[in-house]
PDB file of C-alpha atoms in Angstrom:
ATOM      1  CA  MET A   1     110.305  84.985 106.182  1.00 79.00           C
ATOM      2  CA  THR A   2     108.274  86.714 103.641  1.00 93.00           C
ATOM      3  CA  VAL A   3     105.109  88.658 103.788  1.00 96.00           C
ATOM      4  CA  THR A   4     101.969  87.114 102.210  1.00 97.00           C
ATOM      5  CA  LEU A   5      98.911  88.988 100.981  1.00 98.00           C
ATOM      6  CA  ARG A   6      95.215  87.651 100.949  1.00 98.00           C
ATOM      7  CA  PRO A   7      91.825  88.990 100.756  1.00 98.00           C
ATOM      8  CA  ALA A   8      90.473  89.936 104.004  1.00 97.00           C
ATOM      9  CA  THR A   9      87.697  88.243 105.597  1.00 96.00           C
ATOM     10  CA  GLY A  10      85.124  89.237 108.317  1.00 95.00           C
ATOM     11  CA  ASP A  11      87.061  87.549 110.911  1.00 96.00           C
ATOM     12  CA  ASP A  12      90.026  89.964 109.953  1.00 97.00           C
ATOM     13  CA  LEU A  13      88.313  93.397 110.792  1.00 97.00           C
ATOM     14  CA  VAL A  14      88.897  93.584 114.445  1.00 97.00           C
ATOM     15  CA  GLY A  15      92.425  92.811 114.164  1.00 97.00           C
ATOM     16  CA  VAL A  16      92.587  95.474 111.063  1.00 98.00           C
ATOM     17  CA  GLY A  17      91.023  97.960 113.427  1.00 97.00           C
ATOM     18  CA  ALA A  18      93.471  97.315 116.224  1.00 97.00           C
ATOM     19  CA  LEU A  19      96.524  97.356 113.717  1.00 97.00           C
ATOM     20  CA  HIS A  20      95.151 100.647 112.064  1.00 97.00           C
ATOM     21  CA  GLN A  21      95.225 102.369 115.562  1.00 96.00           C
ATOM     22  CA  ARG A  22      98.748 101.373 116.353  1.00 96.00           C
ATOM     23  CA  SER A  23      99.762 102.262 112.907  1.00 96.00           C
ATOM     24  CA  ARG A  24      98.091 105.990 113.313  1.00 95.00           C
ATOM     25  CA  VAL A  25      99.743 106.394 116.828  1.00 95.00           C
ATOM     26  CA  ALA A  26     103.038 105.468 115.477  1.00 95.00           C
ATOM     27  CA  ALA A  27     102.935 107.425 112.306  1.00 95.00           C
ATOM     28  CA  TYR A  28     101.486 110.697 113.493  1.00 95.00           C
ATOM     29  CA  SER A  29     102.715 111.089 117.024  1.00 95.00           C
ATOM     30  CA  SER A  30     105.405 113.290 115.825  1.00 94.00           C
ATOM     31  CA  PHE A  31     103.111 115.986 114.484  1.00 95.00           C
ATOM     32  CA  LEU A  32      99.676 115.360 116.402  1.00 94.00           C
ATOM     33  CA  PRO A  33      98.983 115.411 120.116  1.00 93.00           C
ATOM     34  CA  ALA A  34      98.496 112.501 122.124  1.00 92.00           C
ATOM     35  CA  GLU A  35      94.989 113.262 123.118  1.00 91.00           C
ATOM     36  CA  ALA A  36      94.074 113.259 119.198  1.00 92.00           C
ATOM     37  CA  LEU A  37      95.561 109.792 118.646  1.00 92.00           C
ATOM     38  CA  ALA A  38      94.003 108.405 122.020  1.00 90.00           C
ATOM     39  CA  ASP A  39      90.441 108.230 120.378  1.00 85.00           C
ATOM     40  CA  PRO A  40      89.251 106.158 118.871  1.00 88.00           C
ATOM     41  CA  THR A  41      90.460 103.135 120.919  1.00 90.00           C
ATOM     42  CA  SER A  42      91.682  99.793 119.189  1.00 91.00           C
ATOM     43  CA  GLU A  43      88.103  98.355 119.723  1.00 93.00           C
ATOM     44  CA  ALA A  44      86.310 101.402 118.329  1.00 94.00           C
ATOM     45  CA  MET A  45      88.540 100.979 115.113  1.00 95.00           C
ATOM     46  CA  GLY A  46      87.634  97.397 114.964  1.00 95.00           C
ATOM     47  CA  GLN A  47      83.921  98.285 115.073  1.00 96.00           C
ATOM     48  CA  TYR A  48      84.497 101.010 112.531  1.00 96.00           C
ATOM     49  CA  TRP A  49      86.021  98.663 110.006  1.00 96.00           C
ATOM     50  CA  THR A  50      83.413  96.015 110.720  1.00 96.00           C
ATOM     51  CA  GLU A  51      80.758  98.558 109.901  1.00 96.00           C
ATOM     52  CA  ARG A  52      82.469 100.096 106.984  1.00 96.00           C
ATOM     53  CA  TRP A  53      83.144  96.648 105.334  1.00 95.00           C
ATOM     54  CA  SER A  54      79.548  95.908 105.696  1.00 95.00           C
ATOM     55  CA  TRP A  55      78.709  98.756 103.341  1.00 96.00           C
ATOM     56  CA  GLU A  56      81.584  98.696 101.138  1.00 97.00           C
ATOM     57  CA  ARG A  57      82.519  95.177 100.365  1.00 95.00           C
ATOM     58  CA  ASP A  58      80.974  94.991  96.988  1.00 95.00           C
ATOM     59  CA  THR A  59      82.772  97.995  95.668  1.00 96.00           C
ATOM     60  CA  HIS A  60      86.120  98.108  97.699  1.00 97.00           C
ATOM     61  CA  ARG A  61      89.159  95.719  98.281  1.00 97.00           C
ATOM     62  CA  LEU A  62      90.651  95.042 101.629  1.00 98.00           C
ATOM     63  CA  THR A  63      93.774  93.117 101.459  1.00 98.00           C
ATOM     64  CA  VAL A  64      95.823  91.978 104.420  1.00 98.00           C
ATOM     65  CA  ALA A  65      99.528  91.255 104.707  1.00 98.00           C
ATOM     66  CA  GLU A  66     100.674  88.525 107.166  1.00 98.00           C
ATOM     67  CA  ARG A  67     104.069  87.425 108.177  1.00 96.00           C
ATOM     68  CA  ALA A  68     104.133  83.842 109.665  1.00 94.00           C
ATOM     69  CA  GLY A  69     100.382  84.058 110.184  1.00 94.00           C
ATOM     70  CA  THR A  70     100.314  87.287 111.968  1.00 97.00           C
ATOM     71  CA  LEU A  71      98.549  90.358 110.767  1.00 98.00           C
ATOM     72  CA  VAL A  72     101.222  92.913 109.909  1.00 98.00           C
ATOM     73  CA  GLY A  73      99.448  95.209 107.507  1.00 98.00           C
ATOM     74  CA  PHE A  74      96.729  96.108 105.379  1.00 98.00           C
ATOM     75  CA  SER A  75      95.469  98.174 102.072  1.00 98.00           C
ATOM     76  CA  TYR A  76      92.061  99.337 101.285  1.00 98.00           C
ATOM     77  CA  LEU A  77      90.900 100.532  97.813  1.00 98.00           C
ATOM     78  CA  GLY A  78      87.922 101.521  95.902  1.00 97.00           C
ATOM     79  CA  PRO A  79      86.286 103.871  93.407  1.00 97.00           C
ATOM     80  CA  ASP A  80      87.339 107.721  93.436  1.00 96.00           C
ATOM     81  CA  ASP A  81      85.909 109.820  96.004  1.00 94.00           C
ATOM     82  CA  GLU A  82      85.334 112.362  93.268  1.00 94.00           C
ATOM     83  CA  ASP A  83      83.244 109.842  91.197  1.00 93.00           C
ATOM     84  CA  ASP A  84      85.786 109.861  88.247  1.00 95.00           C
ATOM     85  CA  PRO A  85      84.899 106.300  86.674  1.00 95.00           C
ATOM     86  CA  ALA A  86      88.556 106.231  85.225  1.00 95.00           C
ATOM     87  CA  THR A  87      90.186 106.723  88.823  1.00 97.00           C
ATOM     88  CA  GLY A  88      90.752 104.333  91.783  1.00 97.00           C
ATOM     89  CA  LEU A  89      91.180 105.598  95.202  1.00 98.00           C
ATOM     90  CA  LEU A  90      93.675 104.295  97.525  1.00 98.00           C
ATOM     91  CA  ASN A  91      92.054 104.600 100.863  1.00 97.00           C
ATOM     92  CA  ALA A  92      94.855 103.229 102.906  1.00 95.00           C
ATOM     93  CA  ILE A  93      97.961 101.382 103.713  1.00 97.00           C
ATOM     94  CA  HIS A  94      98.848 100.787 107.280  1.00 97.00           C
ATOM     95  CA  LEU A  95     101.554  98.789 108.968  1.00 97.00           C
ATOM     96  CA  GLU A  96     102.505  97.285 112.187  1.00 97.00           C
ATOM     97  CA  PRO A  97     105.141  99.963 113.429  1.00 96.00           C
ATOM     98  CA  ALA A  98     107.735  97.196 113.328  1.00 95.00           C
ATOM     99  CA  GLU A  99     107.107  96.376 109.642  1.00 95.00           C
ATOM    100  CA  GLN A 100     108.556  99.769 108.632  1.00 91.00           C
ATOM    101  CA  GLY A 101     111.461  99.409 106.359  1.00 92.00           C
ATOM    102  CA  ARG A 102     110.714  95.596 105.716  1.00 94.00           C
ATOM    103  CA  GLY A 103     109.220  95.875 102.152  1.00 95.00           C
ATOM    104  CA  THR A 104     105.557  95.302 103.382  1.00 97.00           C
ATOM    105  CA  GLY A 105     104.405  98.592 102.386  1.00 96.00           C
ATOM    106  CA  ARG A 106     105.882  98.372  98.846  1.00 95.00           C
ATOM    107  CA  THR A 107     104.466  94.877  98.512  1.00 96.00           C
ATOM    108  CA  LEU A 108     100.801  96.261  99.496  1.00 97.00           C
ATOM    109  CA  MET A 109     101.349  99.148  97.246  1.00 96.00           C
ATOM    110  CA  VAL A 110     102.270  97.011  94.270  1.00 95.00           C
ATOM    111  CA  ASP A 111      99.324  94.701  94.881  1.00 96.00           C
ATOM    112  CA  ALA A 112      97.158  97.758  95.170  1.00 96.00           C
ATOM    113  CA  LEU A 113      98.243  99.101  91.796  1.00 95.00           C
ATOM    114  CA  ASP A 114      97.690  95.979  90.091  1.00 95.00           C
ATOM    115  CA  ALA A 115      94.441  95.661  91.469  1.00 95.00           C
ATOM    116  CA  MET A 116      93.282  98.925  90.090  1.00 95.00           C
ATOM    117  CA  ARG A 117      94.724  98.195  86.638  1.00 94.00           C
ATOM    118  CA  ALA A 118      93.025  95.162  86.701  1.00 93.00           C
ATOM    119  CA  GLY A 119      89.701  96.904  87.755  1.00 93.00           C
ATOM    120  CA  GLY A 120      90.026  99.099  84.551  1.00 93.00           C
ATOM    121  CA  TRP A 121      91.131 102.183  86.207  1.00 95.00           C
ATOM    122  CA  ARG A 122      93.630 104.233  84.490  1.00 95.00           C
ATOM    123  CA  ARG A 123      94.624 106.645  87.350  1.00 96.00           C
ATOM    124  CA  ALA A 124      95.051 106.218  91.049  1.00 97.00           C
ATOM    125  CA  VAL A 125      94.723 108.813  93.776  1.00 98.00           C
ATOM    126  CA  LEU A 126      95.135 109.002  97.384  1.00 98.00           C
ATOM    127  CA  TRP A 127      94.982 111.492 100.380  1.00 98.00           C
ATOM    128  CA  VAL A 128      97.887 111.766 102.690  1.00 98.00           C
ATOM    129  CA  LEU A 129      98.235 113.865 105.849  1.00 97.00           C
ATOM    130  CA  ARG A 130     100.494 117.076 104.901  1.00 97.00           C
ATOM    131  CA  ASP A 131     102.641 116.658 107.946  1.00 97.00           C
ATOM    132  CA  ASN A 132     103.391 113.012 107.319  1.00 97.00           C
ATOM    133  CA  ALA A 133     106.881 113.255 105.580  1.00 96.00           C
ATOM    134  CA  HIS A 134     107.593 109.641 105.734  1.00 94.00           C
ATOM    135  CA  ALA A 135     104.500 108.713 103.886  1.00 96.00           C
ATOM    136  CA  ARG A 136     104.986 111.508 101.553  1.00 97.00           C
ATOM    137  CA  ALA A 137     108.492 110.403 100.682  1.00 96.00           C
ATOM    138  CA  PHE A 138     107.243 106.616 100.234  1.00 96.00           C
ATOM    139  CA  TYR A 139     104.602 107.619  97.681  1.00 95.00           C
ATOM    140  CA  GLU A 140     106.714 110.127  95.850  1.00 95.00           C
ATOM    141  CA  ARG A 141     109.319 107.281  95.411  1.00 93.00           C
ATOM    142  CA  GLY A 142     106.704 105.354  93.602  1.00 91.00           C
ATOM    143  CA  GLY A 143     105.837 108.014  91.212  1.00 92.00           C
ATOM    144  CA  TRP A 144     102.883 109.782  92.923  1.00 96.00           C
ATOM    145  CA  THR A 145     102.706 113.456  92.503  1.00 97.00           C
ATOM    146  CA  PRO A 146     100.599 116.204  94.544  1.00 98.00           C
ATOM    147  CA  THR A 147      97.647 117.387  92.595  1.00 97.00           C
ATOM    148  CA  GLY A 148      97.401 120.633  94.361  1.00 97.00           C
ATOM    149  CA  ALA A 149      94.195 119.869  95.897  1.00 97.00           C
ATOM    150  CA  GLU A 150      93.907 119.967  99.942  1.00 97.00           C
ATOM    151  CA  ARG A 151      91.368 119.311 102.423  1.00 97.00           C
ATOM    152  CA  GLU A 152      91.275 119.304 106.367  1.00 97.00           C
ATOM    153  CA  GLU A 153      89.780 116.412 108.435  1.00 94.00           C
ATOM    154  CA  TYR A 154      90.021 115.829 111.942  1.00 93.00           C
ATOM    155  CA  ILE A 155      91.857 113.069 113.755  1.00 92.00           C
ATOM    156  CA  GLY A 156      90.308 113.246 117.275  1.00 87.00           C
ATOM    157  CA  SER A 157      90.254 116.947 118.086  1.00 88.00           C
ATOM    158  CA  ALA A 158      93.083 117.807 115.871  1.00 93.00           C
ATOM    159  CA  PRO A 159      92.606 119.499 112.515  1.00 95.00           C
ATOM    160  CA  THR A 160      94.770 117.642 109.879  1.00 96.00           C
ATOM    161  CA  PRO A 161      95.461 119.188 106.492  1.00 98.00           C
ATOM    162  CA  GLN A 162      95.523 116.487 103.674  1.00 98.00           C
ATOM    163  CA  LEU A 163      97.161 116.782 100.260  1.00 98.00           C
ATOM    164  CA  ARG A 164      95.890 114.675  97.174  1.00 98.00           C
ATOM    165  CA  TYR A 165      98.351 112.787  95.258  1.00 98.00           C
ATOM    166  CA  THR A 166      97.967 110.907  91.701  1.00 97.00           C
ATOM    167  CA  ARG A 167      99.857 108.745  89.640  1.00 96.00           C
ATOM    168  CA  PRO A 168      98.858 106.988  86.220  1.00 94.00           C
ATOM    169  CA  LEU A 169      98.396 103.297  86.193  1.00 92.00           C
ATOM    170  CA  THR A 170      99.915 102.796  82.955  1.00 77.00           C
ATOM    171  CA  VAL A 171     103.645 103.845  83.299  1.00 61.00           C
ATOM    172  CA  GLN A 172     105.977 103.965  80.125  1.00 51.00           C
ATOM    173  CA  GLY A 173     109.193 102.268  80.842  1.00 46.00           C
ATOM    174  CA  ARG A 174     110.220 101.253  84.238  1.00 45.00           C
ATOM    175  CA  ALA A 175     107.246 100.884  86.659  1.00 53.00           C
ATOM    176  CA  PRO A 176     107.502 102.790  89.926  1.00 58.00           C
ATOM    177  CA  TYR A 177     107.719 100.420  92.954  1.00 58.00           C
TER     178      TYR A 177
END
C-alpha cells in the first residue's frame, strides 16, 4: 500500500493538528520533559493549524500524505523567514510515529523540494531542533547542511535550541533524496 500526497483542505486541519502533536511527542520525548510536550493538546494544535492556515494559505503550501485514506503525514512550506526572495522555508514535515522508516518522510521531502523549485526558489532552508538527531540525520542524508545560525524557542516551558539548515534546489549530478 503506497502513500499518496494531495493538497490539504480546511477539513484536514484538525487532523493535521492532532498528528502534529503525536509526532512531536514521539520525536522529542527522548530529550524534552513530558510536561513540555503535554501542551498544547491535540485539540489546541488543530485550532492552531486552522488559524495559521487562515492567514497563510495564499503564501504557503500544506500537503498531506495518506495511506489507505488515512492521514499519515504532512509538510508545510512557504517563503523564507528572513525575507530572501530566492529562498523557500520548509516549515515542517511530521509523520505518524508508525510511519517512520516507511519512506513517507522522503516522499514528502521530494515533493516539497519540487514545489520549491516550481515556485522559483533556488535555495531551501529549515530549522531543526538541535537535539533531534534522527531528523538531523534525515536532512543531512538529503543534502542539507547546517548554516551555523542558531535560535532558541520554547516547546511548552522547555527552551529548545534550533539549528538552521540549507540546501540548494538546483543540484548538479545525482539529486539527494
